[in-house]
PDB file of C-alpha atoms in Angstrom:
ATOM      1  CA  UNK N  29     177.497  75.398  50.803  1.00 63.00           C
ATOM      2  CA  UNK N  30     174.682  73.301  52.413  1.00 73.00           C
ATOM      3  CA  UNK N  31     175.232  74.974  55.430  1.00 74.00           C
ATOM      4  CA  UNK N  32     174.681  78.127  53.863  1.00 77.00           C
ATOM      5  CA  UNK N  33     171.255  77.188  51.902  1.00 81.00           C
ATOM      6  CA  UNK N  34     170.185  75.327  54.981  1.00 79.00           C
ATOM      7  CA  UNK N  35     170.019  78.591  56.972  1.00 78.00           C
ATOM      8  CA  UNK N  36     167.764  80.432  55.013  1.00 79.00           C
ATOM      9  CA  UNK N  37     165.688  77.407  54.010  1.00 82.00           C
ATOM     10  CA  UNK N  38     164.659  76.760  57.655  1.00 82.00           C
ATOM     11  CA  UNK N  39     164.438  80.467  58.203  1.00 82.00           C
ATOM     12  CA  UNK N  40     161.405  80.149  55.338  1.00 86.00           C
ATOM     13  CA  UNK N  41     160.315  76.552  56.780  1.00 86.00           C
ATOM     14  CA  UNK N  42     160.014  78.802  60.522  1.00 86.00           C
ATOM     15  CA  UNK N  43     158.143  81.636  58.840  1.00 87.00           C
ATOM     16  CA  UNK N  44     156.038  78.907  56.634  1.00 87.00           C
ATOM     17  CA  UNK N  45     155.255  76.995  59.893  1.00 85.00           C
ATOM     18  CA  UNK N  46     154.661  80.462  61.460  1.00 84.00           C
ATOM     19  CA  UNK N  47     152.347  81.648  58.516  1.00 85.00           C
ATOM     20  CA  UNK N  48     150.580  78.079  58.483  1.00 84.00           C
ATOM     21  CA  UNK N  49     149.999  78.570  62.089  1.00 81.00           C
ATOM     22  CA  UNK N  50     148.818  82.064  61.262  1.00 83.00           C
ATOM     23  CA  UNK N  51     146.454  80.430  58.839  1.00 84.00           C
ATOM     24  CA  UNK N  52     145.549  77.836  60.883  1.00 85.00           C
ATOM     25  CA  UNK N  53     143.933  80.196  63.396  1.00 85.00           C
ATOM     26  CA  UNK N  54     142.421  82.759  61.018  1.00 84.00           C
ATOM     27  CA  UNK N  55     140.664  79.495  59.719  1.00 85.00           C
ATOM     28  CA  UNK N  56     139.441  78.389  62.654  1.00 86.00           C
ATOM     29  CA  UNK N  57     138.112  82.096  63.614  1.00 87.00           C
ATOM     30  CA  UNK N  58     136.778  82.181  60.015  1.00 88.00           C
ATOM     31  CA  UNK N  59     134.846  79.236  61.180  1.00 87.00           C
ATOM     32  CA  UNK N  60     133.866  80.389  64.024  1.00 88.00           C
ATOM     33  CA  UNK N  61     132.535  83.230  63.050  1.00 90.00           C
ATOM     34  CA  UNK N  62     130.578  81.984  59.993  1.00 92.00           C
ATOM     35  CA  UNK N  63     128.999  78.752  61.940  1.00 90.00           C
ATOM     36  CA  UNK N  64     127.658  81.452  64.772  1.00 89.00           C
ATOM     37  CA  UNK N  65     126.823  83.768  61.535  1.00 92.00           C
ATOM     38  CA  UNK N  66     124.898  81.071  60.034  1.00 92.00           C
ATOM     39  CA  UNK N  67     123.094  80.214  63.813  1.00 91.00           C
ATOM     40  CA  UNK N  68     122.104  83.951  64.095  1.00 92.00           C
ATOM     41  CA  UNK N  69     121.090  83.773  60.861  1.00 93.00           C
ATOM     42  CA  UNK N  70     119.179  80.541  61.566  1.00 93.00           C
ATOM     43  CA  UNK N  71     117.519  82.396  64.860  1.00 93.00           C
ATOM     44  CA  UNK N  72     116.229  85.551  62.739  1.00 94.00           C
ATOM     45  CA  UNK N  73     114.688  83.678  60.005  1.00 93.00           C
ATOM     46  CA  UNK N  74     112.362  81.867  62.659  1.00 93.00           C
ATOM     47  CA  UNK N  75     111.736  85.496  64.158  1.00 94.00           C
ATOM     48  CA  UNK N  76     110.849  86.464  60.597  1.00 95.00           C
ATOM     49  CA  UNK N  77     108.786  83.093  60.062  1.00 94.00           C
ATOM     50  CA  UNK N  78     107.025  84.109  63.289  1.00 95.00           C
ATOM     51  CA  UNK N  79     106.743  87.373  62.948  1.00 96.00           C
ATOM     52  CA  UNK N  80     104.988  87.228  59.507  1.00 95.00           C
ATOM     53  CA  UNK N  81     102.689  84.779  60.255  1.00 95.00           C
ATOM     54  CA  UNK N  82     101.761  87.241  63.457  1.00 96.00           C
ATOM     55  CA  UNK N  83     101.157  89.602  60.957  1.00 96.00           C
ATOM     56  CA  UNK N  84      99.152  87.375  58.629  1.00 95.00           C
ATOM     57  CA  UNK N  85      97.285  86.778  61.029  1.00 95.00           C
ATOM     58  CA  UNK N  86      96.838  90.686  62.312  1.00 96.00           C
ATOM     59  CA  UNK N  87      96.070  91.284  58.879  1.00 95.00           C
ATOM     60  CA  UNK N  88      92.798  88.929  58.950  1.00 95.00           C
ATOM     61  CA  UNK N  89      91.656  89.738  61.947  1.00 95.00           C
ATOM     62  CA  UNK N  90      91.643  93.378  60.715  1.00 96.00           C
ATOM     63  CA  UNK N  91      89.837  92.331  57.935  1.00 95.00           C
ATOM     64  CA  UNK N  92      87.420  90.450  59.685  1.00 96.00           C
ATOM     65  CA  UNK N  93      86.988  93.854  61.637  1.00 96.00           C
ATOM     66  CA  UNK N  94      86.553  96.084  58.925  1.00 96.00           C
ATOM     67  CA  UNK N  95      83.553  93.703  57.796  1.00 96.00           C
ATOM     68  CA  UNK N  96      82.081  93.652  60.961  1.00 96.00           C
ATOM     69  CA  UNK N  97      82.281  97.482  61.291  1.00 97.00           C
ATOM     70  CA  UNK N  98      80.473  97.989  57.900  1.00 96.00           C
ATOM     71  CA  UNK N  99      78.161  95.642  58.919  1.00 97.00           C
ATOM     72  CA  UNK N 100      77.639  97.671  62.165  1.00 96.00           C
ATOM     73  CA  UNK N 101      77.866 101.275  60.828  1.00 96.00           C
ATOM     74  CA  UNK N 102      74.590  99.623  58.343  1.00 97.00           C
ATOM     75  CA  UNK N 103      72.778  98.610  61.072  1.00 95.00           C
ATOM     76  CA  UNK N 104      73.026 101.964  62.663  1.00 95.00           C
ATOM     77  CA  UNK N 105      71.826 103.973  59.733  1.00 95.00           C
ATOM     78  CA  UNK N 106      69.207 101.722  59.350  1.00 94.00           C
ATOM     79  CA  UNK N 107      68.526 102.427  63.088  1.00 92.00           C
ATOM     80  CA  UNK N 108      69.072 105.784  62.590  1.00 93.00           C
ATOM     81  CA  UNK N 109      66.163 105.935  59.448  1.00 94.00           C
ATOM     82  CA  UNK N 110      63.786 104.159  61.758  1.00 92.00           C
ATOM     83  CA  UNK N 111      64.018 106.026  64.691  1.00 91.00           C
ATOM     84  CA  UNK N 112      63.623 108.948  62.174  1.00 93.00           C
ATOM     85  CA  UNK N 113      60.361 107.621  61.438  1.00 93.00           C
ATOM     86  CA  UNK N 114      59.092 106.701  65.210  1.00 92.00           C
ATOM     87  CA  UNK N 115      60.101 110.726  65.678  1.00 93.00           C
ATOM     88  CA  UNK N 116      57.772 111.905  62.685  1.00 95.00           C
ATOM     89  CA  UNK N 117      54.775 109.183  63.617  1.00 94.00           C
ATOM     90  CA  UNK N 118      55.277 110.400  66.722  1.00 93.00           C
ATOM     91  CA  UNK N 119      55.276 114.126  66.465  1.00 95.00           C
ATOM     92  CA  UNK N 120      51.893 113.700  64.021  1.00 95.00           C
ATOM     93  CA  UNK N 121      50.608 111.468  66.583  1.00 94.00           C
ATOM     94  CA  UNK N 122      51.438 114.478  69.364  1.00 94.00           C
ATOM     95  CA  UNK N 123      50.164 117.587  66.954  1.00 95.00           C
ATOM     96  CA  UNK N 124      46.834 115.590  66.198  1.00 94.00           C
ATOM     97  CA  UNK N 125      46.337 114.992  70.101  1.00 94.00           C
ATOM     98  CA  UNK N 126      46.385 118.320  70.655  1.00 95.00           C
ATOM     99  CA  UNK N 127      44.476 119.455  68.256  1.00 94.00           C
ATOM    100  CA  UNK N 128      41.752 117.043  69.038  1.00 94.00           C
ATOM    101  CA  UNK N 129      42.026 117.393  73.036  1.00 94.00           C
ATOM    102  CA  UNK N 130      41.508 121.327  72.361  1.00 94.00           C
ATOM    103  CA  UNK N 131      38.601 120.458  70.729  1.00 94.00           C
ATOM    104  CA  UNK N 132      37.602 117.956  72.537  1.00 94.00           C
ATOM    105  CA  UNK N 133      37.549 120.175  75.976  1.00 94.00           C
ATOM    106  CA  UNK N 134      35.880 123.012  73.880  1.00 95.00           C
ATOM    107  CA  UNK N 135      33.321 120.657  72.966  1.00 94.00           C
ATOM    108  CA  UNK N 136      32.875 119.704  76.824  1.00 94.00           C
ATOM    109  CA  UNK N 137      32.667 123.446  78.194  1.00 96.00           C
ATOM    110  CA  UNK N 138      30.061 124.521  75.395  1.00 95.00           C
ATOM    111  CA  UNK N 139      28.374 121.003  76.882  1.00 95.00           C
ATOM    112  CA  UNK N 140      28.985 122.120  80.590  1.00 95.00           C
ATOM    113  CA  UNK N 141      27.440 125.868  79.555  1.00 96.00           C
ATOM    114  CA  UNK N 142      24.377 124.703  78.006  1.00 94.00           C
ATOM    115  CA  UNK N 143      23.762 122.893  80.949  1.00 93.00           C
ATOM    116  CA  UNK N 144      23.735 125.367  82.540  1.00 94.00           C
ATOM    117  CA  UNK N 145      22.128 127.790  80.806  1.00 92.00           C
ATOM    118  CA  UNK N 146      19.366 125.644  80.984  1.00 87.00           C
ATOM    119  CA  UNK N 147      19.043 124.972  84.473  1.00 85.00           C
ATOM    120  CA  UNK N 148      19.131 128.368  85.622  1.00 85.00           C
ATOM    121  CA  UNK N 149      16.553 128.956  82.633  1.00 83.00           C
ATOM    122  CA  UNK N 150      14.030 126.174  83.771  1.00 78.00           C
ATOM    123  CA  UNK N 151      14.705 127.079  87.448  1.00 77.00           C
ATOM    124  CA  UNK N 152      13.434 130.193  86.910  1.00 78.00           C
ATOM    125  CA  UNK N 153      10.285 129.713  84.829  1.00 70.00           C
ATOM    126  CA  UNK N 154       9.675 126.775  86.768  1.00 63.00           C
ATOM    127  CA  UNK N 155       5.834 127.641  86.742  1.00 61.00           C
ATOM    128  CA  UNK N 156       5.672 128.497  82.956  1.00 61.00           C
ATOM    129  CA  UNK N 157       6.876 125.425  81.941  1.00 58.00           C
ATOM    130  CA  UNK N 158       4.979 123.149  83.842  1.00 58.00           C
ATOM    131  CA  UNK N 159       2.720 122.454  81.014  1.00 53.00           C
ATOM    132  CA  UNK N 160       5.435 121.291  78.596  1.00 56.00           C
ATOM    133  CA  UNK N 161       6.272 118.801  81.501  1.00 55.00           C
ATOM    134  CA  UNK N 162       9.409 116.530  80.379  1.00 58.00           C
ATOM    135  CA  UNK N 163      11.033 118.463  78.113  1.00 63.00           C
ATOM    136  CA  UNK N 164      12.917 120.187  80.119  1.00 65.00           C
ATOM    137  CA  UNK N 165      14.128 117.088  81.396  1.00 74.00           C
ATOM    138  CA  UNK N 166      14.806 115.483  77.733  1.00 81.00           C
ATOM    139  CA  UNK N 167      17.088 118.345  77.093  1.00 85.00           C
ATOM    140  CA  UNK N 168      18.901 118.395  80.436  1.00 86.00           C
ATOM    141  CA  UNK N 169      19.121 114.531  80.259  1.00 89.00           C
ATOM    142  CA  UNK N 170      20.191 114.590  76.568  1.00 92.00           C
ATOM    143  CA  UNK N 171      23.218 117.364  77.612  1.00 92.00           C
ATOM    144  CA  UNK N 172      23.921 115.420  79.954  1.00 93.00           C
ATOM    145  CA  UNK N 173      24.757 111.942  78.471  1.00 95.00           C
ATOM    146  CA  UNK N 174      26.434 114.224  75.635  1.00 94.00           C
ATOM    147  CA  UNK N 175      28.903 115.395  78.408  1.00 94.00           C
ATOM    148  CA  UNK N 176      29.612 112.175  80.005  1.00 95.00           C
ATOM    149  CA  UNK N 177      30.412 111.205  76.445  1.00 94.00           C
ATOM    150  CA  UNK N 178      32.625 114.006  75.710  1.00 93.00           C
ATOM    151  CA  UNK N 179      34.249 113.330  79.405  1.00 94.00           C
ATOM    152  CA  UNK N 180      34.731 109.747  78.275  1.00 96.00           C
ATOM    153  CA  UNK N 181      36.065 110.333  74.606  1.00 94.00           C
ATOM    154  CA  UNK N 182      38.856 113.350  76.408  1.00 94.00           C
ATOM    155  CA  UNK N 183      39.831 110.504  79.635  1.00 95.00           C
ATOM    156  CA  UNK N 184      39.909 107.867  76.169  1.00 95.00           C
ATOM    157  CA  UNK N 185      42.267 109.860  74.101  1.00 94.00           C
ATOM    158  CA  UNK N 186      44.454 111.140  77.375  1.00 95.00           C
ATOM    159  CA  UNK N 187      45.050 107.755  78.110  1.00 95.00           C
ATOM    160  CA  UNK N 188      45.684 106.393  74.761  1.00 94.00           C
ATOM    161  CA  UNK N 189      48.730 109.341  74.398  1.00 94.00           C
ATOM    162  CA  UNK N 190      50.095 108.830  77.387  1.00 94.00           C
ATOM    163  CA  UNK N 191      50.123 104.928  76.294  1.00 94.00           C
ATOM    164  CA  UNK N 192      51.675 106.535  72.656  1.00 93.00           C
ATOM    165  CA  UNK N 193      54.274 108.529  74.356  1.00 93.00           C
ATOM    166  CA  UNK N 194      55.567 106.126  76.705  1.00 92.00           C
ATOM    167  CA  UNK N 195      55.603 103.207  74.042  1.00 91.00           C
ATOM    168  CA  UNK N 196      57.778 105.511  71.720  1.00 90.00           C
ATOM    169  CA  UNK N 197      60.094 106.925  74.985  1.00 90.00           C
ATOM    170  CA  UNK N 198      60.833 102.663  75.589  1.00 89.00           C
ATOM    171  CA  UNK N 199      61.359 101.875  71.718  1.00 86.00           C
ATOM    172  CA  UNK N 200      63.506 105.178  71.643  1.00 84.00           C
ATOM    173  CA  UNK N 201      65.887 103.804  74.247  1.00 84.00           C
ATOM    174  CA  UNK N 202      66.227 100.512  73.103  1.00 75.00           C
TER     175      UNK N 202
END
C-alpha cells in the first residue's frame, strides 16, 4: 500500500518542487523588477528635485524682471512727460522768435527807409539847410546807431535760437 501512496506523494513533492521553483523565480523577477522600480524611481525624484528648484529659480528671476520692467516702463513716462515739456518750452520759445524777428526786421527796414528818406532829402536841399548846420547830421547819425542796434539785437536773437534749437535737438536725442 506504501507503494501506492508513495507514487502520488512524490508526484505532489515533483509538482511542489516544480511550483517552489516556479516561485522561486517569480520572486526573484519580483525583485528585480521592484529594486530597478525603486532606482527609476530614485532617478526621477532627483529630476523632480532639480527640476523644481530650476523653476524656483525661473520663477525669481521673472520676478526680479517684472520689477525691473515697472521700474523701466516709470522711467519712460517720466521721460516721456519731460520731453513733453522741452516740446512745449520749445515751441513757445520758436513762436516768440518769430514773432519778435518779424518785428525786429520791420523795425530795421522802417530804420533803413528813414535813412534814406533823409539822405535823398538833405542831398537835395543841400543849400537850404546849410544854416541849420548839424542837424542833419544828428538825425542821420542818430538813425544810424538805431540801425546798428536793431542789426545787433536781430544777429543777438538769431544766434541765441539757433543756440535754443540745437540745445533742445541734443537733449531730444539723448
Amino acid at each position: 500500500p506504501f507503494a501506492k501512496v508513495k507514487g502520488p506523494i512524490s508526484g505532489m513533492i515533483e509538482k511542489l518542487e516544480s511550483e517552489a521553483g516556479a516561485d522561486a523565480s517569480h520572486k526573484a523577477f519580483c525583485d528585480e523588477e521592484m529594486s530597478g522600480s525603486t532606482a527609476k524611481k530614485e532617478e526621477l525624484n532627483g529630476n523632480v528635485e532639480k527640476l523644481s528648484t530650476k523653476i524656483d529659480q525661473m520663477t525669481a528671476s521673472s520676478a526680479q524682471l517684472k520689477e525691473e520692467i515697472t521700474e523701466t516702463q516709470k522711467a519712460l513716462s517720466e521721460l516721456i512727460a519731460s520731453q513733453a515739456e522741452m516740446d512745449k518750452m520749445r515751441a513757445t520759445e520758436k513762436e516768440t522768435f518769430v514773432s519778435n524777428k518779424a518785428d525786429m526786421e520791420q523795425g530795421l527796414e522802417g530804420v533803413k527807409l528813414a535813412l534814406k528818406v533823409l539822405r535823398e532829402y538833405y542831398a537835395k536841399a543841400a543849400k537850404a539847410h546849410e544854416a541849420e548846420g548839424g542837424a542833419s547830421t544828428g538825425i542821420i547819425g542818430t538813425l544810424e546807431v538805431v540801425e546798428s542796434d536793431f542789426s545787433k539785437g536781430l544777429a543777438e536773437m538769431i544766434a541765441i535760437e539757433e543756440s535754443a534749437a540745437s540745445s533742445y535737438d541734443t537733449e531730444s536725442k539723448e
